[in-house]
Coordinates of C-alpha atoms and ligand atoms in Angstrom, one line a residue:
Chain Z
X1 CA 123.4 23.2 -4.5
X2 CA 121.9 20.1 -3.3
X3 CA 119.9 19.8 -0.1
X4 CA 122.8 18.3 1.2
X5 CA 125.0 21.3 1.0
X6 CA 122.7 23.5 2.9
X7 CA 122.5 20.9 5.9
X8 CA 126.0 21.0 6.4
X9 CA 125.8 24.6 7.7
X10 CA 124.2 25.5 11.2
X11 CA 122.6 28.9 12.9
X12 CA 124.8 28.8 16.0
X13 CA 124.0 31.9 17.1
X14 CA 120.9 34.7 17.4
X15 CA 121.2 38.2 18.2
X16 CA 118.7 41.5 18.5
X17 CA 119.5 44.6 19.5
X18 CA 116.6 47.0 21.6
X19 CA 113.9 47.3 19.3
X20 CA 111.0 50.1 19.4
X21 CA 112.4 54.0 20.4
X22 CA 116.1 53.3 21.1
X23 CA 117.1 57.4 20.9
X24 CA 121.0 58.3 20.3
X25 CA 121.6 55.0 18.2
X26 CA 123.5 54.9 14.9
X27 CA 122.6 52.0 12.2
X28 CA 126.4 51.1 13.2
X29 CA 125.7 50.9 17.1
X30 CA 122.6 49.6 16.5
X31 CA 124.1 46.6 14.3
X32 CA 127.3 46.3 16.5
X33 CA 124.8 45.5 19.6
X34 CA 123.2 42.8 17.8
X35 CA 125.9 41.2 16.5
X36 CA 127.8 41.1 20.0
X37 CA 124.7 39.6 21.5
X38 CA 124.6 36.8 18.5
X39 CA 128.1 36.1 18.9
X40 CA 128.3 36.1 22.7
X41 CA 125.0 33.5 21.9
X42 CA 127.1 31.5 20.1
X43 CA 129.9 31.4 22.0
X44 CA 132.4 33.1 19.4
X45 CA 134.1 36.6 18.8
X46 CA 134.7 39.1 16.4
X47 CA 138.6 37.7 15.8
X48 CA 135.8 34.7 14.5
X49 CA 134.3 36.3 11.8
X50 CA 135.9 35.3 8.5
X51 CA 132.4 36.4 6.6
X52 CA 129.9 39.2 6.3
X53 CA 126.7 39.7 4.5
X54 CA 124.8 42.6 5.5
X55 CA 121.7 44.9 3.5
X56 CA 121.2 48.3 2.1
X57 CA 120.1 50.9 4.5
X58 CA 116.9 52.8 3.9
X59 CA 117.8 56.0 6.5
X60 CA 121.1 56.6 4.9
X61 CA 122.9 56.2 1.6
X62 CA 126.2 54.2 2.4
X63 CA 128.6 53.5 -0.4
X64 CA 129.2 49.6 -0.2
X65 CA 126.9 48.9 2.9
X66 CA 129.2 45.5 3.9
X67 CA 132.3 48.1 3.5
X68 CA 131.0 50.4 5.9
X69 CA 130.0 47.3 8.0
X70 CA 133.0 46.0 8.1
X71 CA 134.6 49.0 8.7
X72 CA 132.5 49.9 11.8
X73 CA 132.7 46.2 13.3
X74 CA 136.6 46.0 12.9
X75 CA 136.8 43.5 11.1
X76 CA 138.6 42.2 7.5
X77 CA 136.4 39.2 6.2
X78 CA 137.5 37.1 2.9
X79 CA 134.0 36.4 2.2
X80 CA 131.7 40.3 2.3
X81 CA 128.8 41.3 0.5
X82 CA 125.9 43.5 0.7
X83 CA 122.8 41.4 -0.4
X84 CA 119.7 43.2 -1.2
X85 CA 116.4 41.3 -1.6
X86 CA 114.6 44.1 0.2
X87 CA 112.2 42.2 2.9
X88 CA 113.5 39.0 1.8
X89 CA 116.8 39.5 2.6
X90 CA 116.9 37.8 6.2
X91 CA 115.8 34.7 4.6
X92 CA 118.2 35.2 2.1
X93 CA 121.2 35.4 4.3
X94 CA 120.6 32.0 5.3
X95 CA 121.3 30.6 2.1
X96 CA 123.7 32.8 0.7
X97 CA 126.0 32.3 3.8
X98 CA 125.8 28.2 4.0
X99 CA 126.3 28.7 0.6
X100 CA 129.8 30.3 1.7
X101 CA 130.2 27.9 4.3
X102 CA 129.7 24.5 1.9
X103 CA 132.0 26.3 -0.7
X104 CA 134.9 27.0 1.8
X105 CA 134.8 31.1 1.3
X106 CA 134.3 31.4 5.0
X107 CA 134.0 29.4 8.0
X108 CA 131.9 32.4 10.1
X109 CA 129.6 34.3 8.8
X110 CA 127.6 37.2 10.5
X111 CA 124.8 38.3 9.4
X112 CA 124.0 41.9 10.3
X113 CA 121.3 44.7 9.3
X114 CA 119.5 47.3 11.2
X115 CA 118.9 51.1 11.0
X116 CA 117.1 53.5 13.4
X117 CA 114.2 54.2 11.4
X118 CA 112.0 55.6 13.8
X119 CA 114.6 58.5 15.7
X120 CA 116.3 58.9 12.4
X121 CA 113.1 60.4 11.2
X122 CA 109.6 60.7 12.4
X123 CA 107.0 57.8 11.2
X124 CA 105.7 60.2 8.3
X125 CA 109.1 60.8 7.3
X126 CA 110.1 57.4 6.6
X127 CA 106.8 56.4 5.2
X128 CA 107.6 59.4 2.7
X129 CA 110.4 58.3 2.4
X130 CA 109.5 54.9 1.4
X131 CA 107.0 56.2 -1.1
X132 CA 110.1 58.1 -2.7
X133 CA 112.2 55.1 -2.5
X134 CA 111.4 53.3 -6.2
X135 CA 108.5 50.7 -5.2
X136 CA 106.1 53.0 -7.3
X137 CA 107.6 52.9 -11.4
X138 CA 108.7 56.3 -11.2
X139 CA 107.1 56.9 -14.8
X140 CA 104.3 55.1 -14.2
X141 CA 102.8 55.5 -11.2
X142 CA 104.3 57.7 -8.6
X143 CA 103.1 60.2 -10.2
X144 CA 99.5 59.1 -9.0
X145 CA 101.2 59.4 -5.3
X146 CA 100.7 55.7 -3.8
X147 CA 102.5 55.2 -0.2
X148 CA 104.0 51.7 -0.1
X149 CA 101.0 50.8 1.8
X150 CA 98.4 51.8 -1.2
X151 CA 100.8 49.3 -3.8
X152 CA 99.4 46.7 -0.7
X153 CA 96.2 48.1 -0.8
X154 CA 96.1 47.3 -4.5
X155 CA 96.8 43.7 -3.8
X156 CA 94.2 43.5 -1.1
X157 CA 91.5 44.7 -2.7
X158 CA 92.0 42.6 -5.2
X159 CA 92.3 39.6 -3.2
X160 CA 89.2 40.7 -0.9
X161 CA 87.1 41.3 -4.6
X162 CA 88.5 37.6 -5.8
X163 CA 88.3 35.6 -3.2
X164 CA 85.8 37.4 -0.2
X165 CA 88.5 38.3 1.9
X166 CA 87.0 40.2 4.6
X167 CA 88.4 43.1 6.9
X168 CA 87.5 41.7 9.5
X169 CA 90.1 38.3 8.5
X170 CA 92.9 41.5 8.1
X171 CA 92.4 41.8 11.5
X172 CA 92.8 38.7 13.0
X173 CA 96.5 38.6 11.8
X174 CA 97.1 41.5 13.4
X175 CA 95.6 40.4 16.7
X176 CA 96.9 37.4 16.6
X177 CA 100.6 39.0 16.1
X178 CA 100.1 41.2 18.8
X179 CA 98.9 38.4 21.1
X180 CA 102.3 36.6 20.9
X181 CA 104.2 40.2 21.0
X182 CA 102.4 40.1 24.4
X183 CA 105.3 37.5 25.5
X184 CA 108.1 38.9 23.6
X185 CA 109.8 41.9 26.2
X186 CA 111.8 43.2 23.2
X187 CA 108.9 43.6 21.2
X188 CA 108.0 47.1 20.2
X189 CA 103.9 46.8 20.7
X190 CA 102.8 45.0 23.5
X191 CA 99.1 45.5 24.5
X192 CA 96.7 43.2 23.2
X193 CA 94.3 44.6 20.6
X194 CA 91.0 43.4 19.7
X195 CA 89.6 43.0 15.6
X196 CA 87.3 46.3 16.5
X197 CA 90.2 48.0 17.7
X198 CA 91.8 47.5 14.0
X199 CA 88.4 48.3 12.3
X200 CA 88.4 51.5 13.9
X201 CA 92.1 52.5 13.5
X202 CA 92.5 55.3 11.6
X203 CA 92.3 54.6 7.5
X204 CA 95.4 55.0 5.8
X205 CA 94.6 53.6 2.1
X206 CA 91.8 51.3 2.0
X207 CA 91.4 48.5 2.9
X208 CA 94.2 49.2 5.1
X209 CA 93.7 50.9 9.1
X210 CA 97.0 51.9 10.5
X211 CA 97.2 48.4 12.2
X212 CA 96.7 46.8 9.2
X213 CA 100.3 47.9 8.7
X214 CA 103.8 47.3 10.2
X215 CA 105.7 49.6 13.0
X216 CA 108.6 51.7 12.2
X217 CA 111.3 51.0 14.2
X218 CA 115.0 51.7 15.4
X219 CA 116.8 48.2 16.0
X220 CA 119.2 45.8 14.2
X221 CA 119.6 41.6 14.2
X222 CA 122.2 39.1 13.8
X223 CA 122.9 35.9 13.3
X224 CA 125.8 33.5 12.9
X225 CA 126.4 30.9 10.7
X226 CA 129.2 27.9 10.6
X227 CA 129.5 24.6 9.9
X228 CA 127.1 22.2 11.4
X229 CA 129.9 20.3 12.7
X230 CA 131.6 23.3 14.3
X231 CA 128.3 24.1 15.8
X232 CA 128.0 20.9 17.6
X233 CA 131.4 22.2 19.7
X234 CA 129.7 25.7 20.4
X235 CA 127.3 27.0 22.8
X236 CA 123.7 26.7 21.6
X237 CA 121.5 24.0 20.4
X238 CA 122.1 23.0 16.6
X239 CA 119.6 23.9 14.1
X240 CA 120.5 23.9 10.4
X241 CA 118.9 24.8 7.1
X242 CA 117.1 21.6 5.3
X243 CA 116.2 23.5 2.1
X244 CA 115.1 26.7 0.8
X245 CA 114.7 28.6 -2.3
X246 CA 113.2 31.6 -3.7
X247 CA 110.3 32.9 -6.3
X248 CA 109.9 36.0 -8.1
X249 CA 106.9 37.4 -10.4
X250 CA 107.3 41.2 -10.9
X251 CA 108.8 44.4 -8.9
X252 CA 105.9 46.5 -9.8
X253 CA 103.0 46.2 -8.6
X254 CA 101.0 48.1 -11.7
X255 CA 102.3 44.9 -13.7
X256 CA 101.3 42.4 -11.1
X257 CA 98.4 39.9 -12.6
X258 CA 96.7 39.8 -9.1
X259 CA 95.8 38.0 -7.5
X260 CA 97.7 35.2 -9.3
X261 CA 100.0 33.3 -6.8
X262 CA 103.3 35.0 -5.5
X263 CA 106.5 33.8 -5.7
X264 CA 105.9 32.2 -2.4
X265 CA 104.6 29.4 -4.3
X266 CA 107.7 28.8 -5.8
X267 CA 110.2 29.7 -3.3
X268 CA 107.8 27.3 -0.7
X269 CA 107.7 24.3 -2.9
X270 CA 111.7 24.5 -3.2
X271 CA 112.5 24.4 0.4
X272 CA 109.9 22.0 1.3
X273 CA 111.2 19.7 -1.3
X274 CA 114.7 20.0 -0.3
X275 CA 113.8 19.5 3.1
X276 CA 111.2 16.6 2.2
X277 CA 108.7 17.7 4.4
X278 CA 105.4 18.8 3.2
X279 CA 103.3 22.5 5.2
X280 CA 101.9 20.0 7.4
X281 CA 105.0 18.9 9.1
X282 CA 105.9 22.7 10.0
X283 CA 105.2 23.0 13.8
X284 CA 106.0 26.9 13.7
X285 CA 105.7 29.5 10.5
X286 CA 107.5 32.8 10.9
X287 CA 105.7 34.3 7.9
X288 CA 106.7 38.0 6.7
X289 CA 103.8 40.5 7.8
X290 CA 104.3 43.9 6.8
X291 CA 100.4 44.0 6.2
X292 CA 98.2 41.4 7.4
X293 CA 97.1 40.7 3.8
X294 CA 101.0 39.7 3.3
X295 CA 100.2 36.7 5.8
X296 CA 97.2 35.6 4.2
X297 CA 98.8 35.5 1.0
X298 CA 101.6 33.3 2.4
X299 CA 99.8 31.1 4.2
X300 CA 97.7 30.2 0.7
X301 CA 100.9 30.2 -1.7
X302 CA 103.0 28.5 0.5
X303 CA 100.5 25.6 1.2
X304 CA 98.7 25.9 4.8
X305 CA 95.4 26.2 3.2
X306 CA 93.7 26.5 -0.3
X307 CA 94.2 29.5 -2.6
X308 CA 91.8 32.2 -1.5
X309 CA 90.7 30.5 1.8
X310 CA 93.2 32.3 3.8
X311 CA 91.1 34.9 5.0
X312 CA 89.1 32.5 6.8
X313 CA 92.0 30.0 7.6
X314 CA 93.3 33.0 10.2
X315 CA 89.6 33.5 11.8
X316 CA 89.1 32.2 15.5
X317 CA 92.2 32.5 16.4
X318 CA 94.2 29.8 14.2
X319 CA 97.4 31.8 13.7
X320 CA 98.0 33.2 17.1
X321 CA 98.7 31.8 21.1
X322 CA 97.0 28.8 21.4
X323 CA 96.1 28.4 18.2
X324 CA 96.3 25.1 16.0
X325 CA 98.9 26.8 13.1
X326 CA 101.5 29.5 15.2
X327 CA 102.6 32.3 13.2
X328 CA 105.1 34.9 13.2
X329 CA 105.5 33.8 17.0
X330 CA 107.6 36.7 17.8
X331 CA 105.0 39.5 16.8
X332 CA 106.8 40.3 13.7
X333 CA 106.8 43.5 11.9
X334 CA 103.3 44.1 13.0
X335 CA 103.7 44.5 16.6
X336 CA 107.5 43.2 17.6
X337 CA 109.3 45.8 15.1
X338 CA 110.0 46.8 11.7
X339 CA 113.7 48.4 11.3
X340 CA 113.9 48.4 7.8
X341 CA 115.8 45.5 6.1
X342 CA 116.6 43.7 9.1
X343 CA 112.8 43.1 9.6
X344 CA 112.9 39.7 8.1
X345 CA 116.0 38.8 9.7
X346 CA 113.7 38.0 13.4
X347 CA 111.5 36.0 11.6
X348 CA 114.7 33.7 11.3
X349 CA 115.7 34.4 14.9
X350 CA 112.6 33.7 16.0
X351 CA 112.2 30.2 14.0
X352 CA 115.9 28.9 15.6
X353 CA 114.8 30.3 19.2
X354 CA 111.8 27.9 18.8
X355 CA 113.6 25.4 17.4
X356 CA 116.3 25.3 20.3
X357 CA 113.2 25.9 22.8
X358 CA 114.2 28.7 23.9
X359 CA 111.0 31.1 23.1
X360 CA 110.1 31.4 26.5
X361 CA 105.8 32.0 27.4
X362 CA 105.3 31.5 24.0
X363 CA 107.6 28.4 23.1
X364 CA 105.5 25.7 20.7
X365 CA 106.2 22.5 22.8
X366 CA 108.7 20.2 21.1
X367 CA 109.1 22.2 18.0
X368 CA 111.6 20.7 15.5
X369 CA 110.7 22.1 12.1
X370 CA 110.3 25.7 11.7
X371 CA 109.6 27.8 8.2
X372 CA 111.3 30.8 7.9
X373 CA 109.7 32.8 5.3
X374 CA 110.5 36.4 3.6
X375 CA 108.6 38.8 0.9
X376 CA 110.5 41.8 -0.7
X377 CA 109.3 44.7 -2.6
X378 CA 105.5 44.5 -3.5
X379 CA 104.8 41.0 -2.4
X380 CA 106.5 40.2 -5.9
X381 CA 110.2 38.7 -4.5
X382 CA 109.8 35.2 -1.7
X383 CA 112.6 33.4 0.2
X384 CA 111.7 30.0 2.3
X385 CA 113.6 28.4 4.4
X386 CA 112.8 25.4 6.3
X387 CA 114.8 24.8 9.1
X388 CA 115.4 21.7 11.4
X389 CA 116.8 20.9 15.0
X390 CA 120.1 19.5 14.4
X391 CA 121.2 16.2 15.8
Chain L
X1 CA 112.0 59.9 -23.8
X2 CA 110.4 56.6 -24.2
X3 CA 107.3 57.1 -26.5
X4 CA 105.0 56.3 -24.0
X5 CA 106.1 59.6 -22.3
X6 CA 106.7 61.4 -25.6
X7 CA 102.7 60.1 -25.7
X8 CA 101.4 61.4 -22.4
X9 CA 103.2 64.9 -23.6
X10 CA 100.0 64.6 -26.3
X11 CA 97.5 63.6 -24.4
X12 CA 97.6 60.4 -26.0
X13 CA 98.4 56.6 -24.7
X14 CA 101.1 55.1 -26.7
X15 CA 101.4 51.4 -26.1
X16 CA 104.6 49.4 -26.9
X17 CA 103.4 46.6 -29.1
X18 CA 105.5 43.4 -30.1
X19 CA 106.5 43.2 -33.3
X20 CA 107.1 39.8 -33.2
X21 CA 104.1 38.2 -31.2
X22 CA 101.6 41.3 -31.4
X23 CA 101.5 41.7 -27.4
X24 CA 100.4 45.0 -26.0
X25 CA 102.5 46.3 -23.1
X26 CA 102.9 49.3 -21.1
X27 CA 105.8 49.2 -19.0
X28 CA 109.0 50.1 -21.1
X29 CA 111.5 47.0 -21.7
X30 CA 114.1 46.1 -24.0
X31 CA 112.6 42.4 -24.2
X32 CA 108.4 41.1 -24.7
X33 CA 107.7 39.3 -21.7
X34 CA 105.7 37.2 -23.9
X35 CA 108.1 35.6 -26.2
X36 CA 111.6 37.6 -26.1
X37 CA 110.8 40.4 -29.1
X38 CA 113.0 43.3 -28.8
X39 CA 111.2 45.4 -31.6
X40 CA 108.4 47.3 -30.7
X41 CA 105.8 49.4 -32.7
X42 CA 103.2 51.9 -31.0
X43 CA 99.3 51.3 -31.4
X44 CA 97.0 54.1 -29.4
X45 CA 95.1 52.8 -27.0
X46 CA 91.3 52.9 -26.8
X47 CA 90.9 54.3 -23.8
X48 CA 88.6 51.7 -22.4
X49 CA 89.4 49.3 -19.5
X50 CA 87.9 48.2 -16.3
X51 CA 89.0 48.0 -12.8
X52 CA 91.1 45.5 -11.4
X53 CA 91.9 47.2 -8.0
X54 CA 91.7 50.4 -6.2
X55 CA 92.4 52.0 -2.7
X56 CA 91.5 55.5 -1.4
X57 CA 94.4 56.7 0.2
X58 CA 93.4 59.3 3.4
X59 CA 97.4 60.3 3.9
X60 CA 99.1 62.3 1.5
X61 CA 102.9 60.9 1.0
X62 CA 104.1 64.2 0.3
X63 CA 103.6 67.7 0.7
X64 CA 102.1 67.9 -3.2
X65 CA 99.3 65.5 -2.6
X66 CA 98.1 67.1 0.9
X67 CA 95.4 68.9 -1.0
X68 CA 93.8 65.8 -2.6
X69 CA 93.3 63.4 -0.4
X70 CA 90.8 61.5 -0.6
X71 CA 91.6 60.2 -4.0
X72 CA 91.1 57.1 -5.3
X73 CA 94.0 55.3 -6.7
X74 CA 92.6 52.1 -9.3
X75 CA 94.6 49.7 -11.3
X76 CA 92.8 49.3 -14.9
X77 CA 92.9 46.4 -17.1
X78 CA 93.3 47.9 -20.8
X79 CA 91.1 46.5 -23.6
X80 CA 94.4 46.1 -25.7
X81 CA 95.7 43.9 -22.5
X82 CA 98.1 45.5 -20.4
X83 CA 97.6 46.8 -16.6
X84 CA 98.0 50.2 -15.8
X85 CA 98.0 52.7 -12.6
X86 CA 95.9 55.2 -12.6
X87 CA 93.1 57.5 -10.7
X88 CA 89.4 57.0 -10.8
X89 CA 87.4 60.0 -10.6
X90 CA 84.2 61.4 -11.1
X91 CA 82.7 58.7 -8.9
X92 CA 82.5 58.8 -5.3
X93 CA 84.6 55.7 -3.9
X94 CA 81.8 53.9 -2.0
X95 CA 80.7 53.4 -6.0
X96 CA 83.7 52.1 -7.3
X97 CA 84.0 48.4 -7.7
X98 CA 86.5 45.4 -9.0
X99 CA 85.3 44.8 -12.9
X100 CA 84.0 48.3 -13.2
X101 CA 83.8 49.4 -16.9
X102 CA 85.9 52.9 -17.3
X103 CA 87.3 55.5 -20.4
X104 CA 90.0 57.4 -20.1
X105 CA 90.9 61.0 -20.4
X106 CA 94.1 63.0 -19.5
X107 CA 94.4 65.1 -16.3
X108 CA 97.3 66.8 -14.7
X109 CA 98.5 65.5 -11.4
X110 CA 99.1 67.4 -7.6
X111 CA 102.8 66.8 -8.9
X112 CA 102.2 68.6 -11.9
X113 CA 102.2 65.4 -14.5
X114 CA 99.5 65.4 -16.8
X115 CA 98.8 61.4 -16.8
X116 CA 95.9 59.1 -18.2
X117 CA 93.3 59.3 -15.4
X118 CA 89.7 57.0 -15.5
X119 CA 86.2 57.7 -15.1
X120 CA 83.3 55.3 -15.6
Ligands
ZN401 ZN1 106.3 39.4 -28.1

């Protein structure tokens, strides 16, 4: 699909339901109140939707995830699937559903995911669960017992041994995340945090302290996407996709060549092309962050700064309020909330309530290019998507 | 059984070698990676590698591995090339380091899998 394709489709509307401890909350109730806030944002209805894409659930085994979806919503699209690109998957909606839109297989499409991973099951539970889940080659390695956050580990180290990565750099993304949760009321973490309060959180899996790593959370996003014409008669702001693409190296981490690039590289270079913009013309970067060294990484592959000087690209403050490069401006899976699969889908929420200037305390003045970007698995899958303030 | 497990049932590491371009692997495929072989012949592996990453997990991730922790979990670069998980013990971890030189022996595992594990 050309670059041309993607432009003709449009965001038109952003949704999140409660994030954090929301107790009594189904995935489907959860879902269902984000995607009435994203379509009440853009103006529409249900009796709109003509398309569905929605994710896997990690707290419960659902046959055909969009079925159930679809089921639960009421409604009877002609364009439904269940997409699965783990963390990369909010990203991925993006393009899959202008994709339907430039191809005529719907003229609607919601975009839905969310679970209530922290009252389905206690923290532990779900980080067990996550170990159990397939990251670790069942043959391979779980036998060794890594948590998903020890397959991170692994790639931190290295990148610390490579490249002088520093904890004290680990940190800084996670203060700066929580400095702009600070001005986000839905987000899960508020209070600010200082480097030496990461240092001395407790160890999980070193190099990692518990802050080092994202929340779980109970919550669920939407958004809506249309035609960029038909957007121009609804509600909100345009924004549209310019380009995006996506890069992929290896599921398992035990066969990962670290600290080689990620598929960020590729998926980055894609999207800016497409869009014909370069890193330097992105005023905001909503960069996936289920570890600080996931940030890092990104910021290298995807061009902000030189391969292994990302550790000292995020020190004084670079990446967070006030700072020259803003990332991840809504606190991200750090400190705003992590409900499974729909975690990457508020890093595109966040880019388009920039881009309309809508972000509130911490709106980037005049914003009119935004990078959405997603990781899946062990840093080994990468969406981008550049997106742009329509006109 | 692939033979790599067939292998660990021996106490010995059995690596999937490329018939066609003489690659060493370790992960079980149908295709090389390296140039698209799909017939494979096993070679033992020295049992020499070094380090290429490690992490000393402090919380078990299930009930098994409660009675371990600390361990150290390392990823080891083969001599015969391929990349494998492991543990690295005998060593406290303050000693371990990227590019350390280790051998291998076979232990069994808090989940009751005996499994190549690495000293130095
Ligand atoms: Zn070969």
């Amino acid at each position: 699909m050309s670059s041309g394709l993607l432009r003709h489709a449009a965001i038109a509307g952003i949704g999140e339901s409660r994030l954090g401890r929301v107790p009594g909350m189904s995935a489907l109730a959860l879902q269902n109140e984000a995607a009435e806030a994203a379509l009440a944002d853009a103006g529409l209805t249900f009796a709109d939707v003509d398309g569905l894409l929605t994710t896997p659930l990690r707290t419960e085994s659902w046959p055909m995830p969009c079925g159930v979806v679809a089921e639960g919503l009421g409604i009877h699209p002609r364009y439904i699937a269940t997409l699965d690109v783990a963390g990369a998957s909010g990203c991925s909606m993006v393009l899959h559903a202008a994709m339907a839109i430039a191809t005529g297989q719907a003229s609607t499409v919601l975009c839905v995911a969310g679970q209530p991973s922290l009252s389905h099951r206690g923290r532990g539970d779900t980080v067990k669960a996550l170990a159990g889940a397939g990251w670790a080659h069942p043959d391979l390695e779980a036998p060794y017992g890594p948590m998903v956050p020890t397959l991170y580990a692994l790639f931190a180290q290295r990148h610390m041994a490579e490249y002088g990565t520093t904890s004290e750099q680990l940190a800084e993304v996670a203060v700066a995340l929580r400095g702009w949760a600070g001005m986000n009321d839905n987000a899960q973490k508020r209070e600010p945090i200082t480097i030496a309060d990461v240092l001395a959180s407790p160890p999980v899996t070193s190099p990692f302290h518990v802050l080092d790593c994202a929340l779980v959370s109970d919550g669920a996003a939407a958004f809506v996407v249309t035609s960029a014409e038909r957007a121009r008669d609804l509600r909100q702001p345009v924004v549209t996709p310019l380009g995006g693409g996506h890069g992929f190296s290896h599921t398992y981490i035990g066969d990962y060549d670290a600290p080689a690039v990620t598929g960020a590289l590729h998926s980055g270079r894609e999207a800016f092309r497409q869009a014909g913009v370069t890193p330097a013309d992105i005023q905001v970067a909503e960069l996936y962050d289920c570890f600080t060294i996931t940030v890092i990484a990104e910021l290298e592959d995807l061009g902000f700064c030189k391969k292994g000087e990302g550790g000292a690209f995020v020190q004084g403050g670079r990446i967070g309020p006030g700072g020259s490069c803003p990332v991840t401006t809504h606190g991200g899976l750090l400190s705003a909330g992590h409900p499974g699969l729909a975690g990457g889908m508020f890093h595109v929420i966040e880019a388009v309530r920039q881009l309309r200037g809508q972000a509130g305390k911490r709106q980037i003045p005049d914003a009119e290019l935004a990078l959405a970007h997603g990781n899946g698995g062990i840093i080994g899958l990468h969406c981008s998507v550049v997106l742009g303030r329509g006109r | 059984m692939s033979t790599l497990l067939e292998g660990y049932a021996q106490d010995r590491l059995l690596l999937p070698v490329c018939a066609s371009c003489g690659a060493a692997h370790l992960y079980p495929r149908p295709r090389c990676p390296r140039c698209g072989g799909t017939r494979f012949h096993d070679q033992e592996a020295s049992g020499r590698g070094e380090v290429t990453s490690f992490s000393v997990v402090r919380r078990a991730p299930s009930p098994d591995f409660t009675g371990s922790v600390p361990y150290t979990i390392g990823l080891v670069r083969l001599e015969e090339g391929p990349q494998m998980m492991t543990w690295i013990v005998d060593t406290p971890p303050d000693a371990i380091s990227v590019g350390m030189k280790v051998t291998m022996h076979f232990a069994d595992l808090p989940g009751g899998e005996r499994r190549p594990v690495f000293a130095p």
